[in-house]
PDB file of C-alpha atoms in Angstrom:
ATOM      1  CA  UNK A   1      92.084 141.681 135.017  1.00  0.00           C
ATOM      2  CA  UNK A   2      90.787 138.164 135.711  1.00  0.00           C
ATOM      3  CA  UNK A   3      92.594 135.588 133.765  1.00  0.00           C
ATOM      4  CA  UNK A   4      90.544 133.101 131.431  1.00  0.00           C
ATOM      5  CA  UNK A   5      90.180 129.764 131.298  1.00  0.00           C
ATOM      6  CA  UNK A   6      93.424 127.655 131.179  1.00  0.00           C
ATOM      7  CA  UNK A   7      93.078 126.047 127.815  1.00  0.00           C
ATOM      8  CA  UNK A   8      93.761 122.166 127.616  1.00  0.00           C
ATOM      9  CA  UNK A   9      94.429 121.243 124.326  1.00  0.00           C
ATOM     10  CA  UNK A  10      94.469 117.401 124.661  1.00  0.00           C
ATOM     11  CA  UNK A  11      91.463 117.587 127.113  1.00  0.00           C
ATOM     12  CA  UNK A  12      88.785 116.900 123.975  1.00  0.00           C
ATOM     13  CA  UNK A  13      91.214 113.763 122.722  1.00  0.00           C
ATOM     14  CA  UNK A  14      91.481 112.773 125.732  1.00  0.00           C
ATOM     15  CA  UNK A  15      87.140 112.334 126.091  1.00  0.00           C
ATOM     16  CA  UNK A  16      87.192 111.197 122.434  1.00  0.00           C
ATOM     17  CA  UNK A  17      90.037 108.160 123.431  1.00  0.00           C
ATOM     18  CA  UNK A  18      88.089 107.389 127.090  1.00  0.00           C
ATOM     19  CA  UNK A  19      84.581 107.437 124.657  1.00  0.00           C
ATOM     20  CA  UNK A  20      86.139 105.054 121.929  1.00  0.00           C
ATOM     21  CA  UNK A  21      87.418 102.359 124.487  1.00  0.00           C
ATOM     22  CA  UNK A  22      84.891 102.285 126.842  1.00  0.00           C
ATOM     23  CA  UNK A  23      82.563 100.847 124.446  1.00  0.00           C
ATOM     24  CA  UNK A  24      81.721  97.699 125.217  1.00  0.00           C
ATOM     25  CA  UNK A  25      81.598  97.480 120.589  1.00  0.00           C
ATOM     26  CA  UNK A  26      85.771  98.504 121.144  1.00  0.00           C
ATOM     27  CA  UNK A  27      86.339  96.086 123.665  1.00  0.00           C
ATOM     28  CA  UNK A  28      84.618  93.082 122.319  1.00  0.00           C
ATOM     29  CA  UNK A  29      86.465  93.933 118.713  1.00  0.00           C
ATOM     30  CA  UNK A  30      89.835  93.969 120.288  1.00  0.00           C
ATOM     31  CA  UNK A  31      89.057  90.786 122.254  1.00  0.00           C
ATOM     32  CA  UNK A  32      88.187  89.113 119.044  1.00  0.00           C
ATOM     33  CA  UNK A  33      91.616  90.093 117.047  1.00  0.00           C
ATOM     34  CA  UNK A  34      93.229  88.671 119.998  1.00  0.00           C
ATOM     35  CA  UNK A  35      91.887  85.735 119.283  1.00  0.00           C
ATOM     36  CA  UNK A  36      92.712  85.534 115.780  1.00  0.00           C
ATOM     37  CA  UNK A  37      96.275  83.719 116.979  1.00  0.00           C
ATOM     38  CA  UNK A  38      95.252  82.367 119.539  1.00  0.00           C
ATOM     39  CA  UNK A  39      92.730  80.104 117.422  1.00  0.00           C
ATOM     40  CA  UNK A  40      94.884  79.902 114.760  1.00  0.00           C
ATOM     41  CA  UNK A  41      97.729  78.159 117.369  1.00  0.00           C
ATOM     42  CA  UNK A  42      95.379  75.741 118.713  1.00  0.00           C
ATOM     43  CA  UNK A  43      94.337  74.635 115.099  1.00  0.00           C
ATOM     44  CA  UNK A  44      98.044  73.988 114.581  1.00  0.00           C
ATOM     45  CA  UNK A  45      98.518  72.216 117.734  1.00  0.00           C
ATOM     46  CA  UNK A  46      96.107  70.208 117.851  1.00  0.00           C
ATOM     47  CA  UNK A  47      95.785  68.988 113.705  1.00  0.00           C
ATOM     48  CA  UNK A  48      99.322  69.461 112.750  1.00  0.00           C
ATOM     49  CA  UNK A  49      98.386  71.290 110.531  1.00  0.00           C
ATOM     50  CA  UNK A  50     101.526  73.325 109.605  1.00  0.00           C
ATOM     51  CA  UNK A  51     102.100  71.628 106.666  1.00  0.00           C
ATOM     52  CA  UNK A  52     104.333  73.023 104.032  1.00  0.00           C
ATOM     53  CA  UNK A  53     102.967  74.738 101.246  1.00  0.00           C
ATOM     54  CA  UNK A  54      99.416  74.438 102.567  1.00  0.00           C
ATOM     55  CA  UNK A  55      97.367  77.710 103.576  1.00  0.00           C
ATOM     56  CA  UNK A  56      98.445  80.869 104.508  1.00  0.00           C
ATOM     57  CA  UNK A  57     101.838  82.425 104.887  1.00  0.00           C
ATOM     58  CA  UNK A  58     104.031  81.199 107.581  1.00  0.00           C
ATOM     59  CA  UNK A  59     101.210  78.590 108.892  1.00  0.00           C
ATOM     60  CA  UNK A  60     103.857  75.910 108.029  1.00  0.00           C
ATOM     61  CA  UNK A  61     106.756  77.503 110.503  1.00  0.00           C
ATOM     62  CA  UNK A  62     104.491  77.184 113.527  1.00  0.00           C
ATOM     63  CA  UNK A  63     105.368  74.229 114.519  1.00  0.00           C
ATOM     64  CA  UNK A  64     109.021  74.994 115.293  1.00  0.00           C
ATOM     65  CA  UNK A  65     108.924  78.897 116.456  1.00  0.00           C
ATOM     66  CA  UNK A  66     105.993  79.960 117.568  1.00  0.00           C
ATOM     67  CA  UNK A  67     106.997  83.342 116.897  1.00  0.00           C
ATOM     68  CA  UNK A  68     104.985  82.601 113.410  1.00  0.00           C
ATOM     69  CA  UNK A  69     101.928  82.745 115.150  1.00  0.00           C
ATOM     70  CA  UNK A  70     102.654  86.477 115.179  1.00  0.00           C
ATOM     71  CA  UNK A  71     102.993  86.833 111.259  1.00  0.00           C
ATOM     72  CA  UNK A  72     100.316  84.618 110.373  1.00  0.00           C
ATOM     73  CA  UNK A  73      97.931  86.145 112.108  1.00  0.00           C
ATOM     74  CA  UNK A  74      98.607  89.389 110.782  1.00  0.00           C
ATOM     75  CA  UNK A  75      98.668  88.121 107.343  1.00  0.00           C
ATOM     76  CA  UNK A  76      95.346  86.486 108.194  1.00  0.00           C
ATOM     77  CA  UNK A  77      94.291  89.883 109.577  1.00  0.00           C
ATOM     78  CA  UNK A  78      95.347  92.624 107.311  1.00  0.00           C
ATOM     79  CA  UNK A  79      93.197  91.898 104.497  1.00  0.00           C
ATOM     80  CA  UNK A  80      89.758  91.057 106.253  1.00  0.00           C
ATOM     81  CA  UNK A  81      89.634  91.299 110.246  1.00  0.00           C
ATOM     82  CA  UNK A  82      91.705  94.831 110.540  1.00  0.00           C
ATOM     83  CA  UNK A  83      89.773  96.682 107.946  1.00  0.00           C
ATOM     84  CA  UNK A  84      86.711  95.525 109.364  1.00  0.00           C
ATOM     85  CA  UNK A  85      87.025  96.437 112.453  1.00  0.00           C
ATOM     86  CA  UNK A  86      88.805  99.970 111.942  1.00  0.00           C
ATOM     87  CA  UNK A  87      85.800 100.635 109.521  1.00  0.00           C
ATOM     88  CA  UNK A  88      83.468 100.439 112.436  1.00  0.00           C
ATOM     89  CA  UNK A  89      85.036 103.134 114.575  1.00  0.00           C
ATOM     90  CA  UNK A  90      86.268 105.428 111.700  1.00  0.00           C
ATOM     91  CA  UNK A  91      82.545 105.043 110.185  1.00  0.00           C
ATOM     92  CA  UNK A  92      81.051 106.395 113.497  1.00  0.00           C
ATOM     93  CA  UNK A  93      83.503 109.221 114.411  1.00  0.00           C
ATOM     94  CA  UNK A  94      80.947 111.796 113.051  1.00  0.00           C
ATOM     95  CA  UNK A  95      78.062 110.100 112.034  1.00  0.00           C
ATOM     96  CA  UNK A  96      77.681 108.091 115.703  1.00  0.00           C
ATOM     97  CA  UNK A  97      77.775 111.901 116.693  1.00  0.00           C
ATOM     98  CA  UNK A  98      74.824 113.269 114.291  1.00  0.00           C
ATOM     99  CA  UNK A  99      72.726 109.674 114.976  1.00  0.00           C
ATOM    100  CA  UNK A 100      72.935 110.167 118.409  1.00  0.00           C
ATOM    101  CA  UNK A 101      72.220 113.973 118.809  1.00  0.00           C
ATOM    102  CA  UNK A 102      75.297 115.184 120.365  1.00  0.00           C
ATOM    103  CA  UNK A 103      77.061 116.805 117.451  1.00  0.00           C
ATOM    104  CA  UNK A 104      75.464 120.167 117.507  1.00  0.00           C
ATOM    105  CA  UNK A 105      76.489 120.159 121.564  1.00  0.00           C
ATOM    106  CA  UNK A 106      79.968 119.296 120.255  1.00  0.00           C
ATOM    107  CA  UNK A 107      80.864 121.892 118.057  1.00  0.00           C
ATOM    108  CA  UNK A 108      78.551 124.179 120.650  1.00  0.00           C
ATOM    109  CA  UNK A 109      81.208 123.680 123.305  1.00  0.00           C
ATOM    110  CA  UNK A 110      83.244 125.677 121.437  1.00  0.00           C
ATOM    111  CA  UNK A 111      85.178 123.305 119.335  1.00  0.00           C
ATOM    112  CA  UNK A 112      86.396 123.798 116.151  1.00  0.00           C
ATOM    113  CA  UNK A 113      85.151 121.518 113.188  1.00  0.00           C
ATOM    114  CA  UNK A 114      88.751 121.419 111.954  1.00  0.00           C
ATOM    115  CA  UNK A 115      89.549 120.540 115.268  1.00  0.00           C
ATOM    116  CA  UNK A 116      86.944 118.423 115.763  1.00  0.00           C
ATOM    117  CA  UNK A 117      87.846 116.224 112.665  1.00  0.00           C
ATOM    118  CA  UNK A 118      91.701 116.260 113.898  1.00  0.00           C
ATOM    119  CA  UNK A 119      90.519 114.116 116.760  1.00  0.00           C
ATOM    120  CA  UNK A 120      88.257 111.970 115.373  1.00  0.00           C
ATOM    121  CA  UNK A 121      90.894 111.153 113.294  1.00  0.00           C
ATOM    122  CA  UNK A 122      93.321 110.910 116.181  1.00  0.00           C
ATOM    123  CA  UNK A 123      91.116 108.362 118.117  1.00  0.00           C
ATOM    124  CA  UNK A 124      90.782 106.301 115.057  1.00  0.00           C
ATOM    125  CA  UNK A 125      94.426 106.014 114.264  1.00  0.00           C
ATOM    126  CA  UNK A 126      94.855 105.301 118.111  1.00  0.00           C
ATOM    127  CA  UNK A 127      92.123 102.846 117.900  1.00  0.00           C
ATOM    128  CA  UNK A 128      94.302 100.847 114.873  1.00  0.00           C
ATOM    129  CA  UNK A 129      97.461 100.584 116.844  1.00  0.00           C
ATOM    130  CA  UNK A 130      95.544  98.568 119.480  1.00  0.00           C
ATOM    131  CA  UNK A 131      93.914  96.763 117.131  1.00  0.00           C
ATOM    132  CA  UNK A 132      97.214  95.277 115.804  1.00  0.00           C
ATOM    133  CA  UNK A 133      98.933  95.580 119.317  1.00  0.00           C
ATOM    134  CA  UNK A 134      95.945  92.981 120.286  1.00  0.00           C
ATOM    135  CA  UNK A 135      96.906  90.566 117.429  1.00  0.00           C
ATOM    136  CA  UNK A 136     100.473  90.567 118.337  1.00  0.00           C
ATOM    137  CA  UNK A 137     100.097  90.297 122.088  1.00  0.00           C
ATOM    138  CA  UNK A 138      97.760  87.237 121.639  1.00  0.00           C
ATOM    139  CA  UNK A 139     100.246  85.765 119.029  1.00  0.00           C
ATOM    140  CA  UNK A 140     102.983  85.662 120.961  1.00  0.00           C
ATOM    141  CA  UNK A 141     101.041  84.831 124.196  1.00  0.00           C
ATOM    142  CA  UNK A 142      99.490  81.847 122.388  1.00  0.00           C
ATOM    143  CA  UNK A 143     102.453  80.905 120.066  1.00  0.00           C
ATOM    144  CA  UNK A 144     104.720  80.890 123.628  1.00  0.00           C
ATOM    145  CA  UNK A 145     101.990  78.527 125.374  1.00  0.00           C
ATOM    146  CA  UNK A 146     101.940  75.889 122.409  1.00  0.00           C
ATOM    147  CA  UNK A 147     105.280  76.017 120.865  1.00  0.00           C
ATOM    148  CA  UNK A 148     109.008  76.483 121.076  1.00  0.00           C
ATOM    149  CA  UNK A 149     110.279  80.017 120.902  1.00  0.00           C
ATOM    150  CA  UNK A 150     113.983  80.845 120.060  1.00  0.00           C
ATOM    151  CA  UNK A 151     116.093  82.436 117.176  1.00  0.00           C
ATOM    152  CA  UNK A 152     113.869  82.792 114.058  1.00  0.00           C
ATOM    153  CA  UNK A 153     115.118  81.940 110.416  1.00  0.00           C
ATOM    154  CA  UNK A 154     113.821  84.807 108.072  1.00  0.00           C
ATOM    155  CA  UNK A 155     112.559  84.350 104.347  1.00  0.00           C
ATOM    156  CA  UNK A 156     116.262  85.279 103.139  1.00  0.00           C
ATOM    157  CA  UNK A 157     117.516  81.997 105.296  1.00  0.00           C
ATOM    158  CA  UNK A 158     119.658  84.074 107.918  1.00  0.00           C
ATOM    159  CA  UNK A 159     118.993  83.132 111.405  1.00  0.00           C
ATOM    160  CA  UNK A 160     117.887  85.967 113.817  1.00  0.00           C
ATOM    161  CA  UNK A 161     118.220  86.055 117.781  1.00  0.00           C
ATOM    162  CA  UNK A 162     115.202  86.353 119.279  1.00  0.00           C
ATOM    163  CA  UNK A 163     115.073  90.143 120.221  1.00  0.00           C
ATOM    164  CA  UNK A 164     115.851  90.949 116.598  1.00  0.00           C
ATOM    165  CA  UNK A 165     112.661  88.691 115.358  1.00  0.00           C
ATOM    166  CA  UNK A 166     110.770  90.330 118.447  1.00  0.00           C
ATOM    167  CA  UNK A 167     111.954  94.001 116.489  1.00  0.00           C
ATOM    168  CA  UNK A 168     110.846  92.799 113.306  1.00  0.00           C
ATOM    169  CA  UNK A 169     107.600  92.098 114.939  1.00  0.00           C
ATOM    170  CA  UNK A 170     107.381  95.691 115.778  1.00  0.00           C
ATOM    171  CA  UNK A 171     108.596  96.417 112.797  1.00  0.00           C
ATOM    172  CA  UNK A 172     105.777  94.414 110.677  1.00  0.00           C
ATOM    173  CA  UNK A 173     102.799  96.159 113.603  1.00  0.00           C
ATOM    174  CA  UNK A 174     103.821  99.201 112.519  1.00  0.00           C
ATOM    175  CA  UNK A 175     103.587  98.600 109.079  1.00  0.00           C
ATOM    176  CA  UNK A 176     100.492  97.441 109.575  1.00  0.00           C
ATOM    177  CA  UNK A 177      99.060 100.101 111.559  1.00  0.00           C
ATOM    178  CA  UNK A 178     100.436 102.482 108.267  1.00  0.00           C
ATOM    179  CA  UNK A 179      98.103 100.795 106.580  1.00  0.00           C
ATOM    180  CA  UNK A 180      95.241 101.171 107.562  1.00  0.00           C
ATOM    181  CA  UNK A 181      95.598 105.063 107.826  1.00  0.00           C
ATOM    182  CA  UNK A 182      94.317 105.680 104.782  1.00  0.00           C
ATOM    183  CA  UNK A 183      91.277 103.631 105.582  1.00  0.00           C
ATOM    184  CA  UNK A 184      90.686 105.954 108.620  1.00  0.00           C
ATOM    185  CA  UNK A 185      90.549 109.222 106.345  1.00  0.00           C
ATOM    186  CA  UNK A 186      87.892 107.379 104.114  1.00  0.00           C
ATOM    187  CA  UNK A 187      85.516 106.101 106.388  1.00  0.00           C
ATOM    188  CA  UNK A 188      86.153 109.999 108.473  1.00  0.00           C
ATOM    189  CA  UNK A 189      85.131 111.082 104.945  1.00  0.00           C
ATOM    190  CA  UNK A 190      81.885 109.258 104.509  1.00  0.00           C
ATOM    191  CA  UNK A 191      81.232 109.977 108.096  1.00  0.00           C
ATOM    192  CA  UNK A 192      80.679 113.177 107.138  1.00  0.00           C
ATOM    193  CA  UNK A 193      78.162 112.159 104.461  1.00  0.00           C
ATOM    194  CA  UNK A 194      75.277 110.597 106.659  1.00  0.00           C
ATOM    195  CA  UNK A 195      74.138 110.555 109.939  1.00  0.00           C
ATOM    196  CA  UNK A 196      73.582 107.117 109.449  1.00  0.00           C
ATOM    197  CA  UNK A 197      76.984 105.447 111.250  1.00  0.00           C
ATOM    198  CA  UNK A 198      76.064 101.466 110.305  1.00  0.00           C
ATOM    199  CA  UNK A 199      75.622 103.243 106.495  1.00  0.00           C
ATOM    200  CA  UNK A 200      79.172 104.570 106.721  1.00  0.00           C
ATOM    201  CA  UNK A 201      80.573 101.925 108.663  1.00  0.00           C
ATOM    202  CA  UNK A 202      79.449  99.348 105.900  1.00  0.00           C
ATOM    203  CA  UNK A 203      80.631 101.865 103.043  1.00  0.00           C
ATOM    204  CA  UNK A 204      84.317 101.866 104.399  1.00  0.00           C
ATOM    205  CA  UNK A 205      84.035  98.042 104.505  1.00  0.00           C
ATOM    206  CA  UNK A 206      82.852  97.834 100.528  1.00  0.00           C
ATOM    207  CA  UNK A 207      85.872 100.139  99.508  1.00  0.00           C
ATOM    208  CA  UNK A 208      88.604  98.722 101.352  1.00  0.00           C
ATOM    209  CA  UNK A 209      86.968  94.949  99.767  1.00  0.00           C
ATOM    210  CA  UNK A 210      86.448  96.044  96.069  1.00  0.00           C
ATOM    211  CA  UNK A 211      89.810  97.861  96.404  1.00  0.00           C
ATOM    212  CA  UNK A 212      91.343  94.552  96.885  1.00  0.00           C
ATOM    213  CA  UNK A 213      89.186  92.363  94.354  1.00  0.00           C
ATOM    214  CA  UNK A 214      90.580  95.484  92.061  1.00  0.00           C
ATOM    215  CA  UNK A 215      94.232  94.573  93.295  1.00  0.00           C
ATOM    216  CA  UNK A 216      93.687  90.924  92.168  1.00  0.00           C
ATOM    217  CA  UNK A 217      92.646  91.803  88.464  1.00  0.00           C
ATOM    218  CA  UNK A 218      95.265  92.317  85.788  1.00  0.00           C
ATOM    219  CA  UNK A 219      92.866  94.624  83.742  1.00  0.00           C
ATOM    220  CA  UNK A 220      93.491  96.991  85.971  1.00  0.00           C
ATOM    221  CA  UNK A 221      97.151  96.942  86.499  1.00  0.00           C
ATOM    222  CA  UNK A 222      97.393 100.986  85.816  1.00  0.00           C
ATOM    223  CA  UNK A 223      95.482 101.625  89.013  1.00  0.00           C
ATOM    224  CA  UNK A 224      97.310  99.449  91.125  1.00  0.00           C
ATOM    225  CA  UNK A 225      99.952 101.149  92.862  1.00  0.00           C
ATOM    226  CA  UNK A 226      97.262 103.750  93.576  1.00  0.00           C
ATOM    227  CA  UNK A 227      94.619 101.664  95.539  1.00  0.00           C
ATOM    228  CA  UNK A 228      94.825 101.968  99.291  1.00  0.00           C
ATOM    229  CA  UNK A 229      95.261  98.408  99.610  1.00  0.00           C
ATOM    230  CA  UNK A 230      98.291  97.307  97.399  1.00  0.00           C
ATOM    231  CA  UNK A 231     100.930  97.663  99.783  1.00  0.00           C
ATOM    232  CA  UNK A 232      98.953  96.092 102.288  1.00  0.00           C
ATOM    233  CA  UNK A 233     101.080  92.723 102.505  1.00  0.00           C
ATOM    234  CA  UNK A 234     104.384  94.050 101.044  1.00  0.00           C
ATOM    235  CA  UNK A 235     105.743  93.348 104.079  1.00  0.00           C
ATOM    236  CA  UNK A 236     108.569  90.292 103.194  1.00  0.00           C
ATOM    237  CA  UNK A 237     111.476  93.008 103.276  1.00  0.00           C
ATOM    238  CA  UNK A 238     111.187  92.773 106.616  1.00  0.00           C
ATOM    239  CA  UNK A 239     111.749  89.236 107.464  1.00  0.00           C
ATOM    240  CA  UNK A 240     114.953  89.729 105.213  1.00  0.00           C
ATOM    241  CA  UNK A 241     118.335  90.274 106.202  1.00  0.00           C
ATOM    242  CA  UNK A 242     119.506  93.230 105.679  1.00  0.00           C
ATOM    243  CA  UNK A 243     116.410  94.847 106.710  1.00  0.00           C
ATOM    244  CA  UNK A 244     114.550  96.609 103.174  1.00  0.00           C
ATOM    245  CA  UNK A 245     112.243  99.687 103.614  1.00  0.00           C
ATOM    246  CA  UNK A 246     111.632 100.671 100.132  1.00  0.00           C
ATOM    247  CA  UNK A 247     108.274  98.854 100.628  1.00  0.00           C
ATOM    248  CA  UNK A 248     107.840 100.448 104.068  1.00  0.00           C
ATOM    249  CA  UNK A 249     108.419 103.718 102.977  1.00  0.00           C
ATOM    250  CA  UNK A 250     106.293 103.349  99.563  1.00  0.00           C
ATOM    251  CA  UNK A 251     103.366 102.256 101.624  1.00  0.00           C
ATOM    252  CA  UNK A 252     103.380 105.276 104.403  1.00  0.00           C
ATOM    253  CA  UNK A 253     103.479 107.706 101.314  1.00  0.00           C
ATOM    254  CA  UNK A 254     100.546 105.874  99.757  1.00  0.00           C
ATOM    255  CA  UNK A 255      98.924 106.312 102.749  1.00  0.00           C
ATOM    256  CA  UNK A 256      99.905 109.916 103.574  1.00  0.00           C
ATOM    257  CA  UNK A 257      98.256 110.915 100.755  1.00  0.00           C
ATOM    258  CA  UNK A 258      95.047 109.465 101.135  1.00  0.00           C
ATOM    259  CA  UNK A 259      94.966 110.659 103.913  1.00  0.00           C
ATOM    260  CA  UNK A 260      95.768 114.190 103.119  1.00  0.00           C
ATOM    261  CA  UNK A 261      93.088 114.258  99.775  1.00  0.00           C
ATOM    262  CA  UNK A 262      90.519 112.478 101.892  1.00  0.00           C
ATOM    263  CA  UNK A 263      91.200 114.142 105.571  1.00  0.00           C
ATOM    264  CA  UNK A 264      90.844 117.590 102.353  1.00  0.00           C
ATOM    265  CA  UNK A 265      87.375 116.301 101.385  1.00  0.00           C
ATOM    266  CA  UNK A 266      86.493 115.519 104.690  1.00  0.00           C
ATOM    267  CA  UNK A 267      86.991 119.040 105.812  1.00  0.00           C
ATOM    268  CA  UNK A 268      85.662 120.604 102.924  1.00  0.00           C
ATOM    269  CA  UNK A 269      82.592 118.905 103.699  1.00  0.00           C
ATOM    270  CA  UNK A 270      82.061 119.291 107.083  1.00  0.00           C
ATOM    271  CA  UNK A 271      83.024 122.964 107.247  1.00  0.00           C
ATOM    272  CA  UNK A 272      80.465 123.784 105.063  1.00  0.00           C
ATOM    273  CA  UNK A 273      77.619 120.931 106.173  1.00  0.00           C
ATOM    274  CA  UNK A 274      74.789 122.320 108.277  1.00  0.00           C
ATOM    275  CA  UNK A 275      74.767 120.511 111.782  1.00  0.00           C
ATOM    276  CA  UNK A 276      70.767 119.747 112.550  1.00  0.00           C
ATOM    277  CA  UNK A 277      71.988 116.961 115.156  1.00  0.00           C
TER     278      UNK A 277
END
């Protein structure tokens, strides 16, 4: 009795991971979040223009850690640049498929839409921790070049050694890598909807943006600790000493269940779509 095929399970995430970040789109989106800090250090450096109370959070610490460089940027980041960017490659998981013919041959090879979905998903989630591992690599690259690095003093006034701060860095990647989960399952969603990727792409973009405008308006306080994006920069617990996670935790269950009622829809409607592409 000949034996089959030796079954690879990771083999398709695999493709799907070598696909996403060989794109010349991935690479020059990465590139650009890396320079996020980086331009952001040079503005400092060469305006002074750390100032206290002036611009965005942390801007005015620069100037004597550059280990700030890091949490400005991803303050900077997590509201426009991140979204943005992981809307373009969670838009395209399955309608860059359909658009470009190949989605029939996918789910021809044999692979299971269920499956199929799990990956996209996969790649896209993989695709986010880069995204913010690019930030922070370029903040402290460029915050090390232009400024002083050494113990940091956190928002509660302890000082920190440096490896602590360079956890807490970690720490505040993470949390913003959590974030943007739920994003992922939406724009997989409408994915699923079109074969049109720029239409789903730009659809992820509006709902993550009026999701926040919704955030900012008191009318709709009730709704608030249910839109995808109110956690987003809850993140001060974690330049506190002791360490807080309610926040952390609060935000990775808000975002667990978007994914799970949108990763739901986006099953339901793929497993039951027609494939003409």
């Amino acid at each position: 009795m000949t034996a089959g095929p030796r079954r690879r399970p990771f083999a398709l995430l695999g493709s799907e991971l070598l696909t996403v970040f060989r794109r010349w789109r991935t690479i020059v989106m990465l590139v650009a979040l890396a320079l996020v800090p980086v331009l952001i250090a040079v503005a400092v450096k060469l305006t002074a223009a750390g100032s206290r109370g002036h611009g965005p959070a942390f801007l005015g610490s620069i100037t004597d850690n550059g280990l700030f460089v890091v949490f400005t940027a991803l303050t900077v980041s997590i509201p426009l640049f991140l979204p943005l960017t992981v809307s373009v490659v969670a838009g395209d998981t399955i309608a860059g498929e359909a658009n470009f013919g190949t989605l029939r041959y996918l789910l021809i090879a044999p692979v299971g839409r269920v499956r199929l979905l799990a990956v996209k998903f996969t790649s896209s989630g993989v695709f986010t921790i880069a995204a913010v591992l690019a930030i922070v690599i370029g903040g402290v690259a460029a915050g090390a070049a232009l400024f002083p690095i050494g113990p940091v003093t956190l928002l509660s006034g302890d000082t920190v050694s440096l490896a602590d701060a360079f956890g807490r860095v970690l720490l505040l990647a993470g949390y913003a890598a959590i974030s943007l989960l739920g994003l992922c399952a939406i724009g997989l969603f409408i994915s699923t909807l079109t074969s049109m990727p720029v239409g789903a792409m730009a659809a992820t973009v509006v709902i993550a943006g009026v999701s926040q405008v919704l955030d900012q308006l008191p009318q709709f306080d009730a709704i608030h600790p249910y839109l995808p994006t109110h956690l987003w920069l809850s993140f001060a617990d974690l330049l506190r000493s002791p360490i807080l996670f309610d926040s952390y935790a609060q935000n990775a269950w808000l975002q667990a269940a978007y994914v799970v009622i949108f990763g739901a829809l986006a099953i339901g409607r793929f497993t039951t779509k027609d494939i003409l592409s």
